[in-house]
Short mmCIF file of C-alpha atoms and ligand atoms in Angstrom, two decimals:
data_model
loop_
_atom_site.label_atom_id
_atom_site.label_comp_id
_atom_site.label_asym_id
_atom_site.label_seq_id
_atom_site.Cartn_x
_atom_site.Cartn_y
_atom_site.Cartn_z
CA UNK A 665 0.00 0.00 0.00
CA UNK A 666 1.49 3.38 -1.02
CA UNK A 667 1.50 6.25 1.42
CA UNK A 668 1.90 9.95 0.91
CA UNK A 669 5.30 11.50 0.35
CA UNK A 670 6.28 13.15 3.64
CA UNK A 671 9.19 15.12 5.07
CA UNK A 672 11.00 11.98 6.17
CA UNK A 673 10.77 10.62 2.62
CA UNK A 674 12.07 13.89 1.28
CA UNK A 675 15.06 13.83 3.62
CA UNK A 676 15.66 10.21 2.80
CA UNK A 677 15.43 10.88 -0.92
CA UNK A 678 17.54 13.99 -0.83
CA UNK A 679 20.00 12.34 1.55
CA UNK A 680 20.26 9.13 -0.38
CA UNK A 681 19.09 8.94 -3.93
CA UNK A 682 18.53 12.44 -5.22
CA UNK A 683 21.83 13.85 -4.04
CA UNK A 684 23.65 10.93 -5.60
CA UNK A 685 21.54 11.18 -8.74
CA UNK A 686 22.51 14.82 -8.98
CA UNK A 687 26.15 13.73 -8.83
CA UNK A 688 25.27 11.55 -11.81
CA UNK A 689 27.65 8.74 -10.91
CA UNK A 690 29.11 6.85 -8.01
CA UNK A 691 30.95 8.96 -5.45
CA UNK A 692 34.73 8.78 -5.62
CA UNK A 693 35.10 6.44 -2.66
CA UNK A 694 32.63 3.99 -4.26
CA UNK A 695 33.59 1.41 -6.86
CA UNK A 696 30.19 1.35 -8.52
CA UNK A 697 26.53 2.02 -7.92
CA UNK A 698 24.02 -0.83 -8.10
CA UNK A 699 20.33 0.08 -8.22
CA UNK A 700 17.81 -2.58 -7.20
CA UNK A 701 14.13 -2.32 -8.18
CA UNK A 702 11.90 -4.23 -5.75
CA UNK A 703 12.43 -4.97 -2.07
CA UNK A 704 10.86 -8.43 -1.99
CA UNK A 705 12.68 -11.73 -1.45
CA UNK A 706 14.91 -11.28 -4.50
CA UNK A 707 15.68 -7.56 -4.39
CA UNK A 708 16.17 -7.21 -0.63
CA UNK A 709 18.50 -10.22 -0.47
CA UNK A 710 20.59 -9.00 -3.42
CA UNK A 711 20.88 -5.50 -1.93
CA UNK A 712 21.98 -6.85 1.45
CA UNK A 713 24.48 -9.40 0.13
CA UNK A 714 26.20 -7.00 -2.26
CA UNK A 715 26.82 -4.67 0.71
CA UNK A 716 27.99 -7.62 2.86
CA UNK A 717 30.36 -8.97 0.23
CA UNK A 718 31.74 -5.61 -0.95
CA UNK A 719 30.94 -2.56 1.19
CA UNK A 720 32.67 -0.34 -1.39
CA UNK A 721 29.73 -0.87 -3.76
CA UNK A 722 26.93 1.64 -3.29
CA UNK A 723 23.49 0.02 -3.29
CA UNK A 724 20.23 1.95 -3.77
CA UNK A 725 17.02 -0.08 -3.48
CA UNK A 726 13.76 1.36 -4.86
CA UNK A 727 10.61 -0.13 -3.30
CA UNK A 728 7.06 1.23 -3.59
CA UNK A 729 5.94 -0.11 -0.18
CA UNK A 730 7.37 1.33 3.02
CA UNK A 731 7.28 -2.07 4.73
CA UNK A 732 7.89 -5.65 3.57
CA UNK A 733 4.81 -7.91 3.69
CA UNK A 734 5.49 -11.63 3.28
CA UNK A 735 3.35 -13.84 1.03
CA UNK A 736 4.76 -16.95 2.76
CA UNK A 737 2.68 -17.50 5.94
CA UNK A 738 -0.09 -15.19 4.59
CA UNK A 739 -2.43 -18.17 4.10
CA UNK A 740 -2.25 -18.72 7.88
CA UNK A 741 -3.87 -15.31 8.38
CA UNK A 742 -6.93 -16.79 6.62
CA UNK A 743 -6.72 -19.86 8.84
CA UNK A 744 -6.59 -17.61 11.90
CA UNK A 745 -3.35 -18.87 13.47
CA UNK A 746 -1.23 -15.84 12.38
CA UNK A 747 -1.91 -12.13 11.97
CA UNK A 748 -0.91 -9.54 9.36
CA UNK A 749 1.61 -8.23 11.90
CA UNK A 750 3.45 -11.57 11.68
CA UNK A 751 4.00 -10.93 7.95
CA UNK A 752 5.34 -7.39 8.17
CA UNK A 753 9.04 -6.56 8.46
CA UNK A 754 10.85 -3.24 8.38
CA UNK A 755 13.59 -2.30 5.92
CA UNK A 756 15.76 -0.95 8.77
CA UNK A 757 17.93 -4.08 8.70
CA UNK A 758 18.94 -3.25 5.11
CA UNK A 759 19.62 0.37 6.10
CA UNK A 760 21.99 -0.92 8.80
CA UNK A 761 23.94 -2.68 6.04
CA UNK A 762 24.25 0.65 4.24
CA UNK A 763 21.56 -0.02 1.63
CA UNK A 764 19.87 3.26 0.66
CA UNK A 765 16.17 2.44 0.65
CA UNK A 766 14.14 4.77 -1.56
CA UNK A 767 10.38 4.50 -0.99
CA UNK A 768 9.18 5.23 -4.52
CA UNK A 769 7.88 3.66 -7.73
CA UNK A 770 10.37 2.95 -10.54
CA UNK A 771 8.46 4.06 -13.65
CA UNK A 772 10.97 3.52 -16.46
CA UNK A 773 14.46 2.29 -17.26
CA UNK A 774 16.75 3.83 -19.89
CA UNK A 775 19.21 1.00 -20.44
CA UNK A 776 21.38 3.05 -22.80
CA UNK A 777 21.87 5.92 -20.39
CA UNK A 778 21.77 3.50 -17.43
CA UNK A 779 19.11 5.48 -15.62
CA UNK A 780 16.06 4.46 -13.57
CA UNK A 781 13.24 7.00 -13.48
CA UNK A 782 11.25 7.48 -10.28
CA UNK A 783 7.61 8.51 -9.95
CA UNK A 784 8.31 11.35 -7.55
CA UNK A 785 11.06 12.65 -9.80
CA UNK A 786 14.82 12.27 -9.65
CA UNK A 787 16.66 9.90 -11.94
CA UNK A 788 18.95 7.26 -10.49
CA UNK A 789 22.09 6.47 -12.47
CA UNK A 790 23.46 2.96 -12.16
CA UNK A 791 26.46 0.91 -13.18
CA UNK A 792 24.43 -2.32 -12.81
CA UNK A 793 20.68 -2.67 -12.34
CA UNK A 794 18.88 -5.52 -10.57
CA UNK A 795 15.15 -5.91 -11.30
CA UNK A 796 13.11 -8.08 -8.93
CA UNK A 797 9.55 -6.80 -9.29
CA UNK A 798 7.69 -10.05 -8.65
CA UNK A 799 4.53 -10.54 -10.69
CA UNK A 800 1.64 -8.59 -12.13
CA UNK A 801 -1.66 -10.14 -13.20
CA UNK A 802 -3.13 -10.73 -16.66
CA UNK A 803 -6.62 -9.60 -15.60
CA UNK A 804 -7.79 -9.41 -19.21
CA UNK A 805 -7.59 -13.22 -19.50
CA UNK A 806 -10.64 -13.46 -17.22
CA UNK A 807 -13.68 -11.62 -18.62
CA UNK A 808 -15.28 -9.29 -16.09
CA UNK A 809 -12.34 -9.35 -13.66
CA UNK A 810 -11.63 -5.61 -13.86
CA UNK A 811 -15.27 -4.72 -13.15
CA UNK A 812 -15.47 -7.34 -10.39
CA UNK A 813 -12.36 -5.91 -8.73
CA UNK A 814 -13.94 -2.45 -8.62
CA UNK A 815 -16.71 -3.89 -6.43
CA UNK A 816 -14.11 -5.60 -4.18
CA UNK A 817 -16.26 -8.77 -4.38
CA UNK A 818 -13.56 -10.74 -6.21
CA UNK A 819 -10.00 -10.77 -4.88
CA UNK A 820 -6.88 -12.80 -5.59
CA UNK A 821 -4.92 -12.13 -2.36
CA UNK A 822 -1.88 -13.38 -4.29
CA UNK A 823 0.19 -10.37 -3.19
CA UNK A 824 -0.01 -10.28 0.59
CA UNK A 825 -1.46 -7.06 1.98
CA UNK A 826 -4.81 -5.29 1.62
CA UNK A 827 -6.35 -8.18 -0.35
CA UNK A 828 -5.35 -10.72 2.31
CA UNK A 829 -7.32 -8.66 4.83
CA UNK A 830 -10.25 -8.28 2.39
CA UNK A 831 -10.38 -12.04 1.78
CA UNK A 832 -10.22 -12.79 5.50
CA UNK A 833 -13.19 -10.45 6.05
CA UNK A 834 -15.19 -12.12 3.27
CA UNK A 835 -14.47 -15.52 4.78
CA UNK A 836 -15.53 -14.33 8.24
CA UNK A 837 -18.76 -12.86 6.79
CA UNK A 838 -19.69 -15.96 4.75
CA UNK A 839 -22.81 -17.76 5.96
CA UNK A 840 -22.45 -21.26 7.39
CA UNK A 841 -23.22 -23.61 4.50
CA UNK A 842 -21.61 -21.25 1.98
CA UNK A 843 -19.09 -22.16 -0.75
CA UNK A 844 -15.60 -20.63 -0.92
CA UNK A 845 -14.46 -20.89 -4.55
CA UNK A 846 -10.70 -20.87 -5.11
CA UNK A 847 -9.70 -20.58 -8.75
CA UNK A 848 -6.12 -21.59 -9.66
CA UNK A 849 -4.46 -20.45 -12.93
CA UNK A 850 -2.47 -22.66 -15.30
CA UNK A 851 1.15 -23.18 -14.22
CA UNK A 852 3.58 -21.47 -14.15
CA UNK A 853 2.33 -19.25 -11.33
CA UNK A 854 3.82 -17.92 -8.09
CA UNK A 855 4.15 -20.64 -5.39
CA UNK A 856 2.89 -23.93 -6.92
CA UNK A 857 1.66 -25.41 -3.57
CA UNK A 858 0.24 -22.05 -2.34
CA UNK A 859 -3.37 -22.53 -3.52
CA UNK A 860 -3.65 -25.97 -1.91
CA UNK A 861 -2.19 -24.64 1.35
CA UNK A 862 -4.83 -21.90 1.14
CA UNK A 863 -7.58 -24.50 0.69
CA UNK A 864 -6.36 -26.21 3.90
CA UNK A 865 -6.25 -22.94 5.85
CA UNK A 866 -9.70 -21.83 4.70
CA UNK A 867 -11.09 -25.29 5.53
CA UNK A 868 -9.41 -25.16 8.95
CA UNK A 869 -11.18 -21.84 9.66
CA UNK A 870 -14.52 -23.16 8.34
CA UNK A 871 -14.28 -26.42 10.31
CA UNK A 872 -14.10 -24.42 13.55
CA UNK A 873 -16.48 -21.60 12.67
CA UNK A 874 -18.86 -22.63 9.85
CA UNK A 875 -18.73 -26.42 9.63
CA UNK A 876 -21.48 -26.81 7.00
CA UNK A 877 -19.45 -24.81 4.46
CA UNK A 878 -17.27 -26.01 1.57
CA UNK A 879 -14.10 -25.11 -0.29
CA UNK A 880 -14.32 -25.72 -4.03
CA UNK A 881 -10.99 -25.65 -5.91
CA UNK A 882 -11.38 -24.89 -9.62
CA UNK A 883 -7.95 -25.70 -11.01
CA UNK A 884 -6.95 -24.85 -14.58
CA UNK A 885 -4.32 -27.58 -14.28
CA UNK A 886 -5.31 -31.22 -14.71
CA UNK A 887 -4.28 -32.14 -11.16
CA UNK A 888 -2.79 -30.67 -7.97
CA UNK A 889 0.53 -29.23 -9.20
CA UNK A 890 2.65 -29.79 -6.07
CA UNK A 891 2.71 -32.34 -3.21
CA UNK A 892 -0.54 -33.79 -4.62
CA UNK A 893 -0.83 -37.05 -2.63
CA UNK A 894 0.10 -35.29 0.65
CA UNK A 895 -2.48 -32.52 0.14
CA UNK A 896 -5.19 -34.97 -0.90
CA UNK A 897 -4.53 -37.12 2.18
CA UNK A 898 -4.68 -34.02 4.43
CA UNK A 899 -7.99 -32.96 2.83
CA UNK A 900 -9.49 -36.43 3.35
CA UNK A 901 -8.18 -36.90 6.92
CA UNK A 902 -8.56 -33.39 8.36
CA UNK A 903 -11.46 -31.88 6.41
CA UNK A 904 -13.58 -34.85 5.23
CA UNK A 905 -16.25 -33.76 2.75
CA UNK A 906 -15.23 -30.11 2.99
CA UNK A 907 -12.75 -29.67 0.12
CA UNK A 908 -13.72 -30.56 -3.44
CA UNK A 909 -11.08 -30.49 -6.19
CA UNK A 910 -11.93 -30.07 -9.89
CA UNK A 911 -9.07 -30.27 -12.41
CA UNK A 912 -9.10 -28.84 -15.97
CA UNK A 913 -11.44 -26.13 -14.64
CA UNK A 914 -9.96 -22.94 -16.08
CA UNK A 915 -11.70 -19.68 -15.15
CA UNK A 916 -12.51 -17.61 -18.24
CA UNK A 917 -14.83 -15.10 -16.57
CA UNK A 918 -16.33 -13.83 -13.34
CA UNK A 919 -19.72 -12.24 -12.72
CA UNK A 920 -20.46 -10.57 -9.41
CA UNK A 921 -24.19 -10.18 -10.16
CA UNK A 922 -24.68 -13.96 -10.29
CA UNK A 923 -21.69 -14.57 -7.97
CA UNK A 924 -20.23 -17.04 -10.44
CA UNK A 925 -16.93 -18.11 -11.91
CA UNK A 926 -17.33 -18.94 -15.59
CA UNK A 927 -15.58 -22.06 -16.88
CA UNK A 928 -15.50 -23.19 -20.52
CA UNK A 929 -18.44 -25.58 -19.98
CA UNK A 930 -20.43 -24.22 -17.04
CA UNK A 931 -20.85 -21.38 -14.53
CA UNK A 932 -20.03 -22.20 -10.92
CA UNK A 933 -21.70 -20.27 -8.10
CA UNK A 934 -19.86 -19.41 -4.90
CA UNK A 935 -20.34 -17.18 -1.86
CA UNK A 936 -16.72 -16.06 -1.77
CA UNK A 937 -14.89 -15.85 -5.12
CA UNK A 938 -11.12 -16.04 -4.67
CA UNK A 939 -9.96 -15.98 -8.28
CA UNK A 940 -6.20 -15.96 -8.93
CA UNK A 941 -5.55 -14.68 -12.48
CA UNK A 942 -2.62 -15.86 -14.63
CA UNK A 943 0.57 -13.86 -14.00
CA UNK A 944 3.52 -12.38 -15.85
CA UNK A 945 6.68 -10.54 -14.77
CA UNK A 946 6.00 -7.23 -12.98
CA UNK A 947 5.21 -4.16 -15.14
CA UNK A 948 8.63 -2.55 -14.83
CA UNK A 949 10.22 -5.63 -16.44
CA UNK A 950 7.92 -5.11 -19.42
CA UNK A 951 8.76 -1.39 -19.60
CA UNK A 952 12.50 -2.13 -19.38
CA UNK A 953 12.28 -4.51 -22.37
CA UNK A 954 13.27 -7.55 -20.31
CA UNK A 955 10.48 -9.92 -21.44
CA UNK A 956 11.79 -12.71 -23.66
CA UNK A 957 9.22 -15.54 -23.42
CA UNK A 958 5.46 -15.72 -24.18
CA UNK A 959 5.03 -12.01 -23.49
CA UNK A 960 5.34 -13.00 -19.84
CA UNK A 961 8.75 -13.89 -18.45
CA UNK A 962 12.37 -12.67 -18.47
CA UNK A 963 15.12 -14.95 -19.73
CA UNK A 964 18.39 -14.83 -17.75
CA UNK A 965 21.86 -16.33 -17.80
CA UNK A 966 21.59 -18.45 -14.66
CA UNK A 967 25.30 -18.03 -13.85
CA UNK A 968 24.91 -14.29 -13.26
CA UNK A 969 21.13 -13.67 -13.46
CA UNK A 970 21.93 -11.13 -16.19
CA UNK A 971 19.06 -10.58 -18.62
CA UNK A 972 19.42 -12.28 -22.00
CA UNK A 973 17.67 -9.24 -23.55
CA UNK A 974 19.45 -6.23 -22.00
CA UNK A 975 23.10 -6.13 -20.92
CA UNK A 976 23.91 -4.73 -17.47
CA UNK A 977 20.48 -5.60 -16.05
CA UNK A 978 19.95 -8.63 -13.82
CA UNK A 979 16.49 -10.13 -13.18
CA UNK A 980 15.54 -12.17 -10.11
CA UNK A 981 12.69 -14.14 -8.60
CA UNK A 982 9.21 -14.72 -9.96
CA UNK A 983 9.81 -12.45 -12.96
CA UNK A 984 12.30 -14.89 -14.51
CA UNK A 985 11.54 -17.53 -17.12
CA UNK A 986 11.93 -20.42 -14.66
CA UNK A 987 14.58 -23.05 -15.35
CA UNK A 988 13.24 -26.64 -15.74
CA UNK A 989 11.38 -27.83 -12.59
CA UNK A 990 12.24 -24.60 -10.77
CA UNK A 991 9.31 -23.19 -8.77
CA UNK A 992 8.52 -19.50 -8.44
CA UNK A 993 9.10 -19.18 -4.71
CA UNK A 994 10.50 -16.85 -2.08
CA UNK A 995 13.07 -19.52 -1.34
CA UNK A 996 14.23 -19.48 -5.00
CA UNK A 997 14.16 -15.67 -5.27
CA UNK A 998 16.43 -15.50 -2.20
CA UNK A 999 18.82 -17.96 -3.88
CA UNK A 1000 18.72 -16.19 -7.27
CA UNK A 1001 19.72 -13.07 -5.35
CA UNK A 1002 22.83 -14.73 -3.95
CA UNK A 1003 23.96 -15.92 -7.41
CA UNK A 1004 23.39 -12.36 -8.62
CA UNK A 1005 25.09 -10.62 -5.68
CA UNK A 1006 28.19 -12.83 -6.03
CA UNK A 1007 28.29 -12.25 -9.81
CA UNK A 1008 27.85 -8.48 -9.50
CA UNK A 1009 30.60 -8.24 -6.85
CA UNK A 1010 32.90 -10.33 -9.07
CA UNK A 1011 32.15 -8.29 -12.21
CA UNK A 1012 32.59 -4.94 -10.46
CA UNK A 1013 35.96 -6.17 -9.18
CA UNK A 1014 37.06 -7.37 -12.61
CA UNK A 1015 36.79 -11.05 -11.69
CA UNK A 1016 34.98 -13.92 -13.42
CA UNK A 1017 31.65 -14.97 -11.84
CA UNK A 1018 31.26 -18.50 -10.47
CA UNK A 1019 30.87 -20.66 -13.64
CA UNK A 1020 28.83 -23.42 -11.93
CA UNK A 1021 26.32 -22.06 -9.40
CA UNK A 1022 24.21 -24.45 -7.31
CA UNK A 1023 21.08 -23.44 -5.42
CA UNK A 1024 18.39 -25.18 -3.39
CA UNK A 1025 14.67 -24.70 -2.79
CA UNK A 1026 12.43 -25.75 0.07
CA UNK A 1027 8.72 -24.94 0.11
CA UNK A 1028 6.75 -25.76 3.25
CA UNK A 1029 2.95 -25.78 3.30
CA UNK A 1030 0.79 -25.76 6.42
CA UNK A 1031 -2.08 -28.23 6.10
CA UNK A 1032 -3.54 -27.18 9.49
CA UNK A 1033 -2.58 -24.61 12.13
CA UNK A 1034 0.43 -26.65 13.21
CA UNK A 1035 1.14 -29.49 10.75
CA UNK A 1036 3.17 -28.98 7.58
CA UNK A 1037 4.65 -30.80 4.56
CA UNK A 1038 7.57 -29.84 2.33
CA UNK A 1039 9.05 -30.24 -1.14
CA UNK A 1040 12.77 -29.64 -1.77
CA UNK A 1041 15.05 -29.57 -4.82
CA UNK A 1042 18.66 -28.76 -5.72
CA UNK A 1043 19.47 -26.94 -8.99
CA UNK A 1044 22.91 -26.93 -10.63
CA UNK A 1045 24.41 -25.41 -13.79
CA UNK A 1046 24.30 -27.73 -16.82
CA UNK A 1047 26.91 -26.62 -19.33
CA UNK A 1048 25.44 -28.63 -22.20
CA UNK A 1049 21.92 -27.17 -21.94
CA UNK A 1050 23.09 -23.78 -20.56
CA UNK A 1051 20.55 -23.72 -17.74
CA UNK A 1052 20.09 -24.83 -14.13
CA UNK A 1053 18.84 -28.40 -13.81
CA UNK A 1054 17.67 -30.41 -10.82
CA UNK A 1055 20.14 -32.85 -9.27
CA UNK A 1056 18.60 -36.35 -9.44
CA UNK A 1057 18.07 -37.85 -5.97
CA UNK A 1058 18.64 -34.55 -4.15
CA UNK A 1059 15.44 -33.26 -2.55
CA UNK A 1060 11.98 -34.84 -2.55
CA UNK A 1061 8.82 -34.51 -0.47
CA UNK A 1062 7.81 -35.28 3.14
CA UNK A 1063 6.87 -38.87 3.90
CA UNK A 1064 3.89 -37.58 5.92
CA UNK A 1065 2.56 -34.36 7.42
CA UNK A 1066 3.70 -33.64 10.99
CA UNK A 1067 3.86 -31.00 13.71
CA UNK A 1068 7.66 -31.39 13.61
CA UNK A 1069 7.54 -30.07 10.03
CA UNK A 1070 5.16 -27.36 11.25
CA UNK A 1071 7.99 -26.18 13.53
CA UNK A 1072 10.50 -26.36 10.66
CA UNK A 1073 8.12 -24.37 8.44
CA UNK A 1074 7.93 -21.50 10.93
CA UNK A 1075 11.73 -21.65 11.44
CA UNK A 1076 12.16 -21.48 7.63
CA UNK A 1077 10.02 -18.33 7.50
CA UNK A 1078 11.81 -16.61 10.38
CA UNK A 1079 15.19 -17.51 8.87
CA UNK A 1080 14.39 -16.37 5.32
CA UNK A 1081 12.98 -13.05 6.60
CA UNK A 1082 16.17 -12.56 8.64
CA UNK A 1083 18.41 -13.65 5.76
CA UNK A 1084 16.69 -11.34 3.27
CA UNK A 1085 16.09 -8.31 5.48
CA UNK A 1086 17.95 -8.58 8.78
C1 FAD B 2345 -0.15 -17.16 -0.63
C2 FAD B 2345 1.29 -17.34 -0.96
C3 FAD B 2345 2.08 -18.17 -0.19
C4 FAD B 2345 3.43 -18.33 -0.49
N1 FAD B 2345 4.18 -19.18 0.28
C5 FAD B 2345 5.48 -19.36 -0.01
C6 FAD B 2345 6.27 -20.22 0.81
O1 FAD B 2345 5.80 -20.82 1.78
N2 FAD B 2345 7.58 -20.37 0.48
C7 FAD B 2345 8.14 -19.72 -0.57
O2 FAD B 2345 9.34 -19.89 -0.80
N3 FAD B 2345 7.42 -18.90 -1.38
C8 FAD B 2345 6.11 -18.71 -1.12
N4 FAD B 2345 5.35 -17.86 -1.89
C9 FAD B 2345 5.96 -17.26 -3.12
C10 FAD B 2345 6.76 -16.00 -2.81
O3 FAD B 2345 5.98 -15.04 -2.14
C11 FAD B 2345 7.28 -15.37 -4.11
O4 FAD B 2345 7.83 -16.38 -4.92
C12 FAD B 2345 8.33 -14.31 -3.80
O5 FAD B 2345 7.70 -13.25 -3.13
C13 FAD B 2345 9.04 -13.83 -5.05
O6 FAD B 2345 10.01 -12.87 -4.73
P1 FAD B 2345 10.29 -11.67 -5.76
O7 FAD B 2345 11.42 -10.87 -5.21
O8 FAD B 2345 10.36 -12.19 -7.12
O9 FAD B 2345 8.95 -10.81 -5.69
P2 FAD B 2345 8.25 -10.08 -4.47
O10 FAD B 2345 8.61 -10.73 -3.19
O11 FAD B 2345 6.81 -9.97 -4.83
O12 FAD B 2345 8.89 -8.64 -4.47
C14 FAD B 2345 8.66 -7.71 -5.48
C15 FAD B 2345 8.75 -6.31 -4.87
O13 FAD B 2345 8.94 -5.36 -5.89
C16 FAD B 2345 8.18 -4.21 -5.59
N5 FAD B 2345 7.97 -3.53 -6.88
C17 FAD B 2345 7.50 -4.07 -8.02
N6 FAD B 2345 7.54 -3.18 -9.03
C18 FAD B 2345 8.07 -2.05 -8.51
C19 FAD B 2345 8.36 -0.78 -9.04
N7 FAD B 2345 8.12 -0.49 -10.33
N8 FAD B 2345 8.90 0.18 -8.24
C20 FAD B 2345 9.14 -0.09 -6.91
N9 FAD B 2345 8.86 -1.30 -6.34
C21 FAD B 2345 8.36 -2.27 -7.14
C22 FAD B 2345 6.91 -4.77 -4.96
O14 FAD B 2345 6.27 -3.79 -4.15
C23 FAD B 2345 7.48 -5.93 -4.12
O15 FAD B 2345 7.80 -5.54 -2.80
C24 FAD B 2345 4.00 -17.65 -1.61
C25 FAD B 2345 3.22 -16.80 -2.37
C26 FAD B 2345 1.86 -16.64 -2.07
C27 FAD B 2345 1.03 -15.72 -2.89
#
C-alpha cells in the first residue's frame, strides 16, 4: 500500500538517492553504484548481500511499499493462526547494512543511459541494475475481472497485503453452508503449492467456525501441481467432505451479479470468489524490455542472473523464465539473489563470476494450524543445456505431514525473513 510522500521521505530521498543522482555517478570512494528495483525476497537479499560482500559498492534499493509484507505465511492469516503483523518486516535491517532504501515507484528504465526514473522525480544512475519486481496479473484473461475488482467482491490475495485482509473479512462474513471458490491459474504461477495450502487454511477456519461450508478448488491444471498425494490425504483426513477439487477447470470469466466463476463448460456459483488470475513478470520488467518468453517472463543467464535481452540488467525471482522444474518461490528468489550478488561483486571487481552455481529450494505448506509438509530440490548449472537443472536424488517430499515439520516451516520463514532483510 502506497502512502503519501512526507518530510522523512524527502530527507531520505535527498540524503540518499537524489543527491547521488545529482552527482550523476558513483561517489569517488565507491567502486560502482548498483540500483535494485523491488524490495521483496529477490531484491532485498541481493541488496543486502552486495553490501555484505563488498561494502565499497553503493546500493540503492527502490521499493514502492514502506514495509515488507510476506506472502509466505499469509495463508495462515486466513486460517486464523497468524496475523498480518506476523508478515510485516521493516527495511531498517537493510539500512543498517548501508543499503539506501528509496520509498518510490520505478516508472521507467533507460538502459542506454543506465538510468532508472522514479515517480516522484529524480533519476537514479546505475552501473548495474537488478530488477526483482515479482509478478503482475493478466486480468484481461478473465472476462469481467476488472469490473469485479472495482466492487471488491472478487479478490486474488496473491500479493499479501490489503487483499489478504479483504479475503479474511469475506471468509468471516460468509454464511455457514456457503461455498468458498478458489480458482487456480495454469502453471507457471507464483508458489505452486500455495493454492492448496490456502484450501487447507480456509477449511481449517470453516471447520471451527462454519462447519457446513465447503471449499471448491477450480484448477486450470489437470491435477494438484505440487505435493498432490500429501495434500489430498490431508484434505481427506482433516477436512472430510469439505474440500472438493476439480481439475481442468480454467476460469474464463467472473460475474459478481450472479456470484459465479465462468468455466469453458459451465458457470459455478460461490459465496466467496477467490480468483487468482494468470501472471507475468512485474510491469517494470515489461517497460524495461526484459520480457523474452510468451510475453510473460524474463530470460536470464543463470550463472549471473543477467538478462538475455538487456546487458547490465539482472532479473531475479518470480519475474524470470523459470529453469526446468524450478518453482517460483521466495526460497528461490532468495537464492537467485545470492547468485546475482556474487556475480555483481565479481564483475565490479574485474573477476569472473562462479561458472557453476548451485542453489536449493524448500517450500513448506501448512495443512492445518500446526502441521506442515515440504518439497525440496537442488538446482545446478548444466553446461550442455546452458541452464540450471535439478540434481537427481537430491530433494523430494515429506513422507507424511507432521507437527515437527510445522515447527520447521515456521523456522524457515523466520530464517528467510532474517536472511533477506535482517
Ligand atoms: C499465498 C502465498 C504463499 C506463499 N508461500 C510461499 C512459501 O511458503 N515459500 C516460498 O518460498 N514462497 C512462497 N510464496 C511465493 C513468494 O511469495 C514469491 O515467490 C516471492 O515473493 C518472489 O520474490 P520476488 O522478489 O520475485 O517478488 P516479491 O517478493 O513480490 O517482491 C517484489 C517487490 O517489488 C516491488 N515492486 C514491483 N515493481 C516495482 C516498481 N516499479 N517500483 C518499486 N517497487 C516495485 C513490490 O512492491 C514488491 O515488494 C508464496 C506466495 C503466495 C502468494
